PDB file of C-alpha atoms and ligand atoms in Angstrom:
ATOM      1  CA  GLU A   1       0.000   0.000   0.000  1.00  0.00           C
ATOM      2  CA  ALA A   2       2.162   2.871   1.273  1.00  0.00           C
ATOM      3  CA  THR A   3       5.121   1.358  -0.569  1.00  0.00           C
ATOM      4  CA  ASP A   4       3.060   1.490  -3.785  1.00  0.00           C
ATOM      5  CA  ARG A   5       2.993   5.246  -3.416  1.00  0.00           C
ATOM      6  CA  GLN A   6       6.677   5.748  -2.765  1.00  0.00           C
ATOM      7  CA  GLY A   7       8.438   7.299  -5.728  1.00  0.00           C
ATOM      8  CA  LYS A   8       5.162   8.169  -7.455  1.00  0.00           C
ATOM      9  CA  ILE A   9       5.025  11.823  -8.388  1.00  0.00           C
ATOM     10  CA  CYS A  10       1.771  13.784  -8.205  1.00  0.00           C
ATOM     11  CA  LEU A  11       1.490  17.185  -9.861  1.00  0.00           C
ATOM     12  CA  VAL A  12      -0.934  19.680  -8.332  1.00  0.00           C
ATOM     13  CA  VAL A  13      -1.792  22.439 -10.807  1.00  0.00           C
ATOM     14  CA  GLY A  14      -3.053  25.287  -8.626  1.00  0.00           C
ATOM     15  CA  GLY A  15      -1.192  23.725  -5.691  1.00  0.00           C
ATOM     16  CA  GLY A  16      -0.576  27.181  -4.240  1.00  0.00           C
ATOM     17  CA  GLY A  17      -4.301  27.753  -3.727  1.00  0.00           C
ATOM     18  CA  PHE A  18      -6.631  26.926  -0.842  1.00  0.00           C
ATOM     19  CA  LEU A  19      -7.722  23.445  -1.949  1.00  0.00           C
ATOM     20  CA  GLY A  20      -4.499  22.699  -3.844  1.00  0.00           C
ATOM     21  CA  ARG A  21      -2.303  23.161  -0.803  1.00  0.00           C
ATOM     22  CA  HIS A  22      -4.488  20.822   1.240  1.00  0.00           C
ATOM     23  CA  ILE A  23      -4.191  18.201  -1.535  1.00  0.00           C
ATOM     24  CA  VAL A  24      -0.406  18.683  -1.491  1.00  0.00           C
ATOM     25  CA  GLU A  25      -0.215  18.157   2.269  1.00  0.00           C
ATOM     26  CA  LYS A  26      -2.308  14.980   2.199  1.00  0.00           C
ATOM     27  CA  LEU A  27      -0.316  13.555  -0.718  1.00  0.00           C
ATOM     28  CA  LEU A  28       2.911  14.148   1.216  1.00  0.00           C
ATOM     29  CA  ASP A  29       1.375  12.461   4.294  1.00  0.00           C
ATOM     30  CA  ARG A  30       0.543   9.472   2.148  1.00  0.00           C
ATOM     31  CA  GLY A  31       4.103   9.136   0.914  1.00  0.00           C
ATOM     32  CA  TYR A  32       3.843  10.546  -2.607  1.00  0.00           C
ATOM     33  CA  GLU A  33       6.359  12.908  -4.151  1.00  0.00           C
ATOM     34  CA  VAL A  34       4.744  16.220  -5.028  1.00  0.00           C
ATOM     35  CA  HIS A  35       5.197  18.816  -7.753  1.00  0.00           C
ATOM     36  CA  VAL A  36       3.314  22.111  -7.457  1.00  0.00           C
ATOM     37  CA  PHE A  37       2.547  24.234 -10.508  1.00  0.00           C
ATOM     38  CA  ASP A  38       1.108  27.682  -9.931  1.00  0.00           C
ATOM     39  CA  LEU A  39       1.364  31.305 -11.024  1.00  0.00           C
ATOM     40  CA  ARG A  40       2.701  32.130  -7.584  1.00  0.00           C
ATOM     41  CA  GLU A  41       4.574  30.489  -4.740  1.00  0.00           C
ATOM     42  CA  THR A  42       2.358  30.824  -1.679  1.00  0.00           C
ATOM     43  CA  PHE A  43       4.138  28.547   0.790  1.00  0.00           C
ATOM     44  CA  LYS A  44       7.447  26.810   1.274  1.00  0.00           C
ATOM     45  CA  ASP A  45       7.934  23.117   1.944  1.00  0.00           C
ATOM     46  CA  ASP A  46      11.267  21.395   1.364  1.00  0.00           C
ATOM     47  CA  ARG A  47       9.533  18.198   0.278  1.00  0.00           C
ATOM     48  CA  VAL A  48       7.775  19.928  -2.643  1.00  0.00           C
ATOM     49  CA  THR A  49       9.251  20.769  -6.051  1.00  0.00           C
ATOM     50  CA  TYR A  50       7.797  24.071  -7.276  1.00  0.00           C
ATOM     51  CA  PHE A  51       7.217  25.069 -10.889  1.00  0.00           C
ATOM     52  CA  LEU A  52       6.073  28.633 -11.470  1.00  0.00           C
ATOM     53  CA  GLY A  53       4.155  29.275 -14.668  1.00  0.00           C
ATOM     54  CA  ASP A  54       0.907  29.826 -16.492  1.00  0.00           C
ATOM     55  CA  LEU A  55      -1.169  26.726 -17.194  1.00  0.00           C
ATOM     56  CA  CYS A  56      -2.156  28.238 -20.532  1.00  0.00           C
ATOM     57  CA  LYS A  57       1.426  27.674 -21.712  1.00  0.00           C
ATOM     58  CA  LYS A  58       2.388  24.123 -22.583  1.00  0.00           C
ATOM     59  CA  GLU A  59       6.079  24.968 -22.409  1.00  0.00           C
ATOM     60  CA  ASP A  60       5.575  26.051 -18.780  1.00  0.00           C
ATOM     61  CA  LEU A  61       3.694  22.859 -17.902  1.00  0.00           C
ATOM     62  CA  LEU A  62       5.940  20.248 -19.518  1.00  0.00           C
ATOM     63  CA  PRO A  63       8.876  20.380 -17.066  1.00  0.00           C
ATOM     64  CA  ALA A  64       6.435  19.949 -14.143  1.00  0.00           C
ATOM     65  CA  MET A  65       4.931  16.836 -15.769  1.00  0.00           C
ATOM     66  CA  LYS A  66       8.114  14.821 -16.191  1.00  0.00           C
ATOM     67  CA  ASP A  67       7.608  11.279 -14.798  1.00  0.00           C
ATOM     68  CA  VAL A  68       4.291  12.295 -13.201  1.00  0.00           C
ATOM     69  CA  PHE A  69       1.809   9.587 -12.145  1.00  0.00           C
ATOM     70  CA  VAL A  70      -1.290  11.794 -11.818  1.00  0.00           C
ATOM     71  CA  VAL A  71      -2.178  15.450 -12.375  1.00  0.00           C
ATOM     72  CA  PHE A  72      -4.669  17.197 -10.092  1.00  0.00           C
ATOM     73  CA  HIS A  73      -6.082  20.295 -11.787  1.00  0.00           C
ATOM     74  CA  CYS A  74      -7.456  22.670  -9.168  1.00  0.00           C
ATOM     75  CA  ALA A  75      -6.386  26.045 -10.561  1.00  0.00           C
ATOM     76  CA  THR A  76      -8.890  28.748 -11.394  1.00  0.00           C
ATOM     77  CA  PRO A  77      -9.093  32.518 -11.725  1.00  0.00           C
ATOM     78  CA  SER A  78     -11.086  33.995  -8.843  1.00  0.00           C
ATOM     79  CA  PRO A  79     -14.825  33.327  -9.345  1.00  0.00           C
ATOM     80  CA  LEU A  80     -15.449  36.816  -7.963  1.00  0.00           C
ATOM     81  CA  SER A  81     -13.661  38.462 -10.920  1.00  0.00           C
ATOM     82  CA  ASN A  82     -16.545  37.623 -13.300  1.00  0.00           C
ATOM     83  CA  ASN A  83     -13.980  38.093 -16.094  1.00  0.00           C
ATOM     84  CA  LYS A  84     -15.487  36.185 -19.025  1.00  0.00           C
ATOM     85  CA  GLU A  85     -12.357  36.253 -21.209  1.00  0.00           C
ATOM     86  CA  LEU A  86     -10.057  35.154 -18.419  1.00  0.00           C
ATOM     87  CA  PHE A  87     -12.377  32.277 -17.442  1.00  0.00           C
ATOM     88  CA  HIS A  88     -12.480  31.044 -21.054  1.00  0.00           C
ATOM     89  CA  LYS A  89      -8.735  31.404 -21.469  1.00  0.00           C
ATOM     90  CA  VAL A  90      -7.773  29.601 -18.254  1.00  0.00           C
ATOM     91  CA  ASN A  91     -10.645  27.185 -17.591  1.00  0.00           C
ATOM     92  CA  CYS A  92     -11.270  26.093 -21.192  1.00  0.00           C
ATOM     93  CA  HIS A  93      -8.155  26.681 -23.328  1.00  0.00           C
ATOM     94  CA  GLY A  94      -5.841  26.186 -20.370  1.00  0.00           C
ATOM     95  CA  THR A  95      -7.487  22.873 -19.508  1.00  0.00           C
ATOM     96  CA  LYS A  96      -7.052  21.714 -23.120  1.00  0.00           C
ATOM     97  CA  THR A  97      -3.400  22.712 -22.818  1.00  0.00           C
ATOM     98  CA  ILE A  98      -3.039  20.642 -19.648  1.00  0.00           C
ATOM     99  CA  ILE A  99      -4.461  17.614 -21.485  1.00  0.00           C
ATOM    100  CA  GLU A 100      -2.110  18.136 -24.441  1.00  0.00           C
ATOM    101  CA  ALA A 101       0.837  18.474 -22.070  1.00  0.00           C
ATOM    102  CA  CYS A 102      -0.207  15.277 -20.223  1.00  0.00           C
ATOM    103  CA  LYS A 103      -0.265  13.372 -23.502  1.00  0.00           C
ATOM    104  CA  GLU A 104       3.072  14.772 -24.617  1.00  0.00           C
ATOM    105  CA  ALA A 105       4.677  14.014 -21.251  1.00  0.00           C
ATOM    106  CA  GLY A 106       3.135  10.529 -21.042  1.00  0.00           C
ATOM    107  CA  VAL A 107       0.956  11.294 -17.987  1.00  0.00           C
ATOM    108  CA  LYS A 108      -1.979   8.856 -17.881  1.00  0.00           C
ATOM    109  CA  ARG A 109      -4.245  10.259 -15.146  1.00  0.00           C
ATOM    110  CA  LEU A 110      -6.033  13.593 -14.651  1.00  0.00           C
ATOM    111  CA  VAL A 111      -8.304  14.561 -11.738  1.00  0.00           C
ATOM    112  CA  LEU A 112     -10.266  17.779 -12.264  1.00  0.00           C
ATOM    113  CA  THR A 113     -11.758  19.878  -9.496  1.00  0.00           C
ATOM    114  CA  SER A 114     -15.091  20.791 -10.970  1.00  0.00           C
ATOM    115  CA  SER A 115     -18.014  22.354  -9.091  1.00  0.00           C
ATOM    116  CA  ALA A 116     -21.500  21.286  -8.026  1.00  0.00           C
ATOM    117  CA  SER A 117     -22.754  24.517  -9.575  1.00  0.00           C
ATOM    118  CA  VAL A 118     -22.462  22.886 -13.025  1.00  0.00           C
ATOM    119  CA  VAL A 119     -25.908  21.347 -12.399  1.00  0.00           C
ATOM    120  CA  TYR A 120     -27.458  24.355 -10.649  1.00  0.00           C
ATOM    121  CA  GLU A 121     -30.267  25.782 -12.722  1.00  0.00           C
ATOM    122  CA  GLY A 122     -31.475  28.399 -10.237  1.00  0.00           C
ATOM    123  CA  LYS A 123     -33.951  25.990  -8.654  1.00  0.00           C
ATOM    124  CA  ASP A 124     -33.511  24.060  -5.404  1.00  0.00           C
ATOM    125  CA  VAL A 125     -31.608  20.790  -5.713  1.00  0.00           C
ATOM    126  CA  GLU A 126     -31.948  18.372  -2.819  1.00  0.00           C
ATOM    127  CA  ASN A 127     -30.224  14.969  -2.819  1.00  0.00           C
ATOM    128  CA  GLY A 128     -29.179  15.693  -6.414  1.00  0.00           C
ATOM    129  CA  THR A 129     -27.329  12.885  -8.130  1.00  0.00           C
ATOM    130  CA  GLU A 130     -24.776  12.871 -10.912  1.00  0.00           C
ATOM    131  CA  ASP A 131     -27.604  12.068 -13.348  1.00  0.00           C
ATOM    132  CA  LEU A 132     -28.698  15.719 -13.261  1.00  0.00           C
ATOM    133  CA  PRO A 133     -28.036  17.420 -16.607  1.00  0.00           C
ATOM    134  CA  TYR A 134     -25.642  20.340 -16.919  1.00  0.00           C
ATOM    135  CA  ALA A 135     -27.334  23.690 -16.281  1.00  0.00           C
ATOM    136  CA  CYS A 136     -28.768  25.194 -19.489  1.00  0.00           C
ATOM    137  CA  LYS A 137     -28.509  28.662 -17.978  1.00  0.00           C
ATOM    138  CA  PRO A 138     -25.407  28.655 -15.767  1.00  0.00           C
ATOM    139  CA  MET A 139     -25.548  31.294 -13.057  1.00  0.00           C
ATOM    140  CA  ASP A 140     -22.395  33.183 -14.155  1.00  0.00           C
ATOM    141  CA  TYR A 141     -19.416  33.100 -16.540  1.00  0.00           C
ATOM    142  CA  TYR A 142     -17.363  31.147 -14.020  1.00  0.00           C
ATOM    143  CA  THR A 143     -19.945  28.345 -13.943  1.00  0.00           C
ATOM    144  CA  GLU A 144     -20.368  28.453 -17.723  1.00  0.00           C
ATOM    145  CA  THR A 145     -16.655  27.716 -18.092  1.00  0.00           C
ATOM    146  CA  LYS A 146     -16.650  25.108 -15.290  1.00  0.00           C
ATOM    147  CA  ILE A 147     -19.242  23.195 -17.383  1.00  0.00           C
ATOM    148  CA  LEU A 148     -17.160  23.477 -20.555  1.00  0.00           C
ATOM    149  CA  GLN A 149     -14.024  22.537 -18.617  1.00  0.00           C
ATOM    150  CA  GLU A 150     -15.636  19.430 -17.130  1.00  0.00           C
ATOM    151  CA  LYS A 151     -16.862  18.314 -20.560  1.00  0.00           C
ATOM    152  CA  ILE A 152     -13.372  18.800 -22.023  1.00  0.00           C
ATOM    153  CA  VAL A 153     -11.804  16.673 -19.280  1.00  0.00           C
ATOM    154  CA  LEU A 154     -14.391  13.872 -19.294  1.00  0.00           C
ATOM    155  CA  GLU A 155     -14.428  13.664 -23.099  1.00  0.00           C
ATOM    156  CA  ALA A 156     -10.634  13.277 -23.050  1.00  0.00           C
ATOM    157  CA  ASN A 157     -10.989   9.981 -21.164  1.00  0.00           C
ATOM    158  CA  SER A 158      -9.824   7.087 -23.351  1.00  0.00           C
ATOM    159  CA  ASP A 159      -8.256   3.644 -23.281  1.00  0.00           C
ATOM    160  CA  ASP A 160      -4.905   5.072 -22.330  1.00  0.00           C
ATOM    161  CA  PHE A 161      -5.765   8.399 -20.657  1.00  0.00           C
ATOM    162  CA  PHE A 162      -7.952   8.268 -17.544  1.00  0.00           C
ATOM    163  CA  THR A 163      -9.919  11.240 -16.284  1.00  0.00           C
ATOM    164  CA  VAL A 164     -12.417  12.002 -13.533  1.00  0.00           C
ATOM    165  CA  ALA A 165     -14.111  15.155 -12.168  1.00  0.00           C
ATOM    166  CA  ILE A 166     -14.892  15.887  -8.527  1.00  0.00           C
ATOM    167  CA  ARG A 167     -17.669  18.394  -7.830  1.00  0.00           C
ATOM    168  CA  PRO A 168     -17.615  20.101  -4.438  1.00  0.00           C
ATOM    169  CA  HIS A 169     -19.885  23.004  -3.593  1.00  0.00           C
ATOM    170  CA  GLY A 170     -18.659  25.515  -0.988  1.00  0.00           C
ATOM    171  CA  ILE A 171     -15.421  24.367   0.651  1.00  0.00           C
ATOM    172  CA  PHE A 172     -14.518  25.366   4.212  1.00  0.00           C
ATOM    173  CA  GLY A 173     -11.623  24.623   6.524  1.00  0.00           C
ATOM    174  CA  PRO A 174      -8.264  25.925   7.753  1.00  0.00           C
ATOM    175  CA  ARG A 175      -6.803  28.802   5.666  1.00  0.00           C
ATOM    176  CA  ASP A 176     -10.059  29.280   3.711  1.00  0.00           C
ATOM    177  CA  PRO A 177      -9.496  32.624   1.963  1.00  0.00           C
ATOM    178  CA  HIS A 178     -12.906  32.683   0.289  1.00  0.00           C
ATOM    179  CA  MET A 179     -16.090  31.626   2.020  1.00  0.00           C
ATOM    180  CA  VAL A 180     -15.737  32.628   5.677  1.00  0.00           C
ATOM    181  CA  PRO A 181     -13.727  35.842   5.027  1.00  0.00           C
ATOM    182  CA  THR A 182     -16.222  36.935   2.341  1.00  0.00           C
ATOM    183  CA  THR A 183     -19.149  36.251   4.668  1.00  0.00           C
ATOM    184  CA  VAL A 184     -17.510  38.199   7.498  1.00  0.00           C
ATOM    185  CA  ARG A 185     -16.640  41.103   5.171  1.00  0.00           C
ATOM    186  CA  THR A 186     -20.201  41.227   3.843  1.00  0.00           C
ATOM    187  CA  ALA A 187     -21.646  41.099   7.349  1.00  0.00           C
ATOM    188  CA  LYS A 188     -19.311  43.856   8.561  1.00  0.00           C
ATOM    189  CA  ALA A 189     -20.413  46.022   5.627  1.00  0.00           C
ATOM    190  CA  GLY A 190     -23.999  45.596   6.864  1.00  0.00           C
ATOM    191  CA  LYS A 191     -25.054  43.737   3.716  1.00  0.00           C
ATOM    192  CA  MET A 192     -26.403  40.596   5.359  1.00  0.00           C
ATOM    193  CA  LYS A 193     -29.647  42.069   6.660  1.00  0.00           C
ATOM    194  CA  PHE A 194     -31.900  40.325   4.184  1.00  0.00           C
ATOM    195  CA  LYS A 195     -33.463  36.942   3.778  1.00  0.00           C
ATOM    196  CA  ILE A 196     -33.543  34.822   0.623  1.00  0.00           C
ATOM    197  CA  GLY A 197     -36.651  32.688   0.164  1.00  0.00           C
ATOM    198  CA  ASP A 198     -38.524  31.543   3.253  1.00  0.00           C
ATOM    199  CA  GLY A 199     -35.363  31.255   5.324  1.00  0.00           C
ATOM    200  CA  LYS A 200     -35.378  27.476   5.154  1.00  0.00           C
ATOM    201  CA  ASN A 201     -33.192  27.057   2.083  1.00  0.00           C
ATOM    202  CA  ILE A 202     -30.323  24.707   2.590  1.00  0.00           C
ATOM    203  CA  VAL A 203     -26.912  24.914   1.013  1.00  0.00           C
ATOM    204  CA  ASP A 204     -24.089  22.441   0.843  1.00  0.00           C
ATOM    205  CA  PHE A 205     -20.643  23.111   2.273  1.00  0.00           C
ATOM    206  CA  THR A 206     -17.900  20.525   2.453  1.00  0.00           C
ATOM    207  CA  PHE A 207     -14.962  20.318   4.818  1.00  0.00           C
ATOM    208  CA  VAL A 208     -11.756  20.672   2.830  1.00  0.00           C
ATOM    209  CA  GLU A 209     -10.313  17.358   4.092  1.00  0.00           C
ATOM    210  CA  ASN A 210     -13.313  15.522   2.692  1.00  0.00           C
ATOM    211  CA  VAL A 211     -12.855  17.235  -0.663  1.00  0.00           C
ATOM    212  CA  VAL A 212      -9.191  16.199  -0.606  1.00  0.00           C
ATOM    213  CA  HIS A 213     -10.167  12.641   0.338  1.00  0.00           C
ATOM    214  CA  GLY A 214     -12.480  12.469  -2.691  1.00  0.00           C
ATOM    215  CA  HIS A 215      -9.726  13.681  -5.007  1.00  0.00           C
ATOM    216  CA  ILE A 216      -7.114  11.230  -3.762  1.00  0.00           C
ATOM    217  CA  LEU A 217      -9.487   8.250  -3.751  1.00  0.00           C
ATOM    218  CA  ALA A 218     -10.417   9.137  -7.327  1.00  0.00           C
ATOM    219  CA  ALA A 219      -6.755   9.394  -8.356  1.00  0.00           C
ATOM    220  CA  GLU A 220      -5.956   6.033  -6.785  1.00  0.00           C
ATOM    221  CA  HIS A 221      -8.803   4.370  -8.694  1.00  0.00           C
ATOM    222  CA  LEU A 222      -8.030   5.773 -12.130  1.00  0.00           C
ATOM    223  CA  GLU A 223      -6.906   2.675 -13.958  1.00  0.00           C
ATOM    224  CA  PRO A 224      -7.925   0.674 -17.014  1.00  0.00           C
ATOM    225  CA  GLY A 225     -11.397  -0.799 -16.608  1.00  0.00           C
ATOM    226  CA  SER A 226     -12.290   1.301 -13.556  1.00  0.00           C
ATOM    227  CA  LYS A 227     -15.910   2.478 -13.582  1.00  0.00           C
ATOM    228  CA  ILE A 228     -14.941   5.961 -12.391  1.00  0.00           C
ATOM    229  CA  CYS A 229     -13.068   6.788 -15.610  1.00  0.00           C
ATOM    230  CA  GLY A 230     -14.740   9.568 -17.580  1.00  0.00           C
ATOM    231  CA  LYS A 231     -17.259  10.280 -14.781  1.00  0.00           C
ATOM    232  CA  ALA A 232     -18.111  13.189 -12.491  1.00  0.00           C
ATOM    233  CA  TYR A 233     -18.812  12.818  -8.771  1.00  0.00           C
ATOM    234  CA  HIS A 234     -20.511  15.197  -6.353  1.00  0.00           C
ATOM    235  CA  ILE A 235     -18.760  15.383  -3.048  1.00  0.00           C
ATOM    236  CA  THR A 236     -20.275  16.422   0.234  1.00  0.00           C
ATOM    237  CA  ASN A 237     -19.998  15.877   3.984  1.00  0.00           C
ATOM    238  CA  ASP A 238     -21.338  12.881   5.731  1.00  0.00           C
ATOM    239  CA  GLU A 239     -19.212  12.234   8.756  1.00  0.00           C
ATOM    240  CA  PRO A 240     -15.770  13.842   8.510  1.00  0.00           C
ATOM    241  CA  ILE A 241     -13.325  11.229   7.311  1.00  0.00           C
ATOM    242  CA  PHE A 242      -9.718  11.237   8.432  1.00  0.00           C
ATOM    243  CA  PHE A 243      -7.427   8.911   6.613  1.00  0.00           C
TER     244      PHE A 243
HETATM  245  P1  NAD B   1      -7.794  29.390  -5.056  1.00  0.00           P
HETATM  246  O1  NAD B   1      -8.056  30.720  -5.699  1.00  0.00           O
HETATM  247  O2  NAD B   1      -7.473  29.385  -3.601  1.00  0.00           O
HETATM  248  O3  NAD B   1      -6.640  28.632  -5.822  1.00  0.00           O
HETATM  249  C1  NAD B   1      -6.537  28.643  -7.220  1.00  0.00           C
HETATM  250  C2  NAD B   1      -5.053  28.642  -7.581  1.00  0.00           C
HETATM  251  O4  NAD B   1      -4.958  28.600  -9.018  1.00  0.00           O
HETATM  252  C3  NAD B   1      -4.298  29.892  -7.109  1.00  0.00           C
HETATM  253  O5  NAD B   1      -3.161  29.531  -6.347  1.00  0.00           O
HETATM  254  C4  NAD B   1      -3.908  30.582  -8.434  1.00  0.00           C
HETATM  255  O6  NAD B   1      -2.651  31.243  -8.368  1.00  0.00           O
HETATM  256  C5  NAD B   1      -3.857  29.397  -9.394  1.00  0.00           C
HETATM  257  N1  NAD B   1      -4.002  29.821 -10.803  1.00  0.00           N
HETATM  258  C6  NAD B   1      -4.961  30.635 -11.313  1.00  0.00           C
HETATM  259  N2  NAD B   1      -4.740  30.823 -12.626  1.00  0.00           N
HETATM  260  C7  NAD B   1      -3.627  30.105 -12.946  1.00  0.00           C
HETATM  261  C8  NAD B   1      -2.890  29.927 -14.153  1.00  0.00           C
HETATM  262  N3  NAD B   1      -3.250  30.528 -15.288  1.00  0.00           N
HETATM  263  N4  NAD B   1      -1.789  29.140 -14.126  1.00  0.00           N
HETATM  264  C9  NAD B   1      -1.393  28.541 -12.961  1.00  0.00           C
HETATM  265  N5  NAD B   1      -2.052  28.682 -11.789  1.00  0.00           N
HETATM  266  C10 NAD B   1      -3.160  29.461 -11.791  1.00  0.00           C
HETATM  267  O7  NAD B   1      -9.103  28.498  -5.362  1.00  0.00           O
HETATM  268  P2  NAD B   1      -9.662  27.211  -4.570  1.00  0.00           P
HETATM  269  O8  NAD B   1     -10.772  27.632  -3.707  1.00  0.00           O
HETATM  270  O9  NAD B   1      -8.527  26.434  -4.002  1.00  0.00           O
HETATM  271  O10 NAD B   1     -10.317  26.403  -5.777  1.00  0.00           O
HETATM  272  C11 NAD B   1      -9.714  25.249  -6.322  1.00  0.00           C
HETATM  273  C12 NAD B   1     -10.666  24.566  -7.286  1.00  0.00           C
HETATM  274  O11 NAD B   1     -11.854  24.194  -6.585  1.00  0.00           O
HETATM  275  C13 NAD B   1     -11.128  25.402  -8.460  1.00  0.00           C
HETATM  276  O12 NAD B   1     -11.182  24.592  -9.615  1.00  0.00           O
HETATM  277  C14 NAD B   1     -12.527  25.844  -8.084  1.00  0.00           C
HETATM  278  O13 NAD B   1     -13.310  26.058  -9.227  1.00  0.00           O
HETATM  279  C15 NAD B   1     -12.984  24.630  -7.308  1.00  0.00           C
HETATM  280  N6  NAD B   1     -14.045  24.889  -6.328  1.00  0.00           N
HETATM  281  C16 NAD B   1     -13.804  25.667  -5.228  1.00  0.00           C
HETATM  282  C17 NAD B   1     -14.823  25.869  -4.287  1.00  0.00           C
HETATM  283  C18 NAD B   1     -14.592  26.691  -3.037  1.00  0.00           C
HETATM  284  O14 NAD B   1     -15.528  26.857  -2.248  1.00  0.00           O
HETATM  285  N7  NAD B   1     -13.390  27.193  -2.772  1.00  0.00           N
HETATM  286  C19 NAD B   1     -16.082  25.302  -4.509  1.00  0.00           C
HETATM  287  C20 NAD B   1     -16.302  24.513  -5.637  1.00  0.00           C
HETATM  288  C21 NAD B   1     -15.270  24.315  -6.548  1.00  0.00           C
END
């Protein structure tokens, strides 16, 4: 088991981000070697090999992919930017570039961080399964490109290139720079004094370690004949899982 992992290199594209860094830490715990590819270096760890670059550039990606066992793609421009062009460039063209680079470098496995919002049509979803269709009217440009990105990755699955998409909704946990800080900022600005719907709406948030767990389990099951290949999976909390 653990010895199977020794010497296997995992590349985390977006490994400097909130989720990416948690994936990096768990991979290290599990005995993998880790490469991080990101626009910026956000933390230092002697066990990690860092590659700075733009995922839209294949020549930047290739050195990071040498001898890599699996690529985790969890990079994104900030959803708050609502920058249509940037989302298309990074989430769609950049994801195609990652796939091309994988093929050129001989990487066989790709795990995409997608989003549960790809099936959100503006109406309540309770106990939604992966059979839900993609939203016809995505709620913003970010989501529009998350749908396109997921399709690109799942359609790339083949007999010798194995892909899977993991769909969290809101992620919370240590070092969260997004959800809790944004909520606190909004509250402090006095902009939380309204109610949406009848006040009983529910929304799904997932603890970051569970999101990481889903990603690593998926990576470890990407192999010829596995039923997860080419599929998307929602991920949510049941009981926190520590592994
Ligand atoms: P984050 O902003 O913390 O991290 C994203 C990282 O991607 C950053 O380090 C950034 O520098 C890097 N990046 C952006 N553009 C890049 C480029 N062109 N080349 C290389 N690196 C680039 O975001 P996060 O919250 O960790 O999100 C990770 C993934 O999870 C994303 O795919 C996001 O869509 C998905 N997701 C996040 C949430 C959430 O609540 N945080 C919910 C659902 C899905």
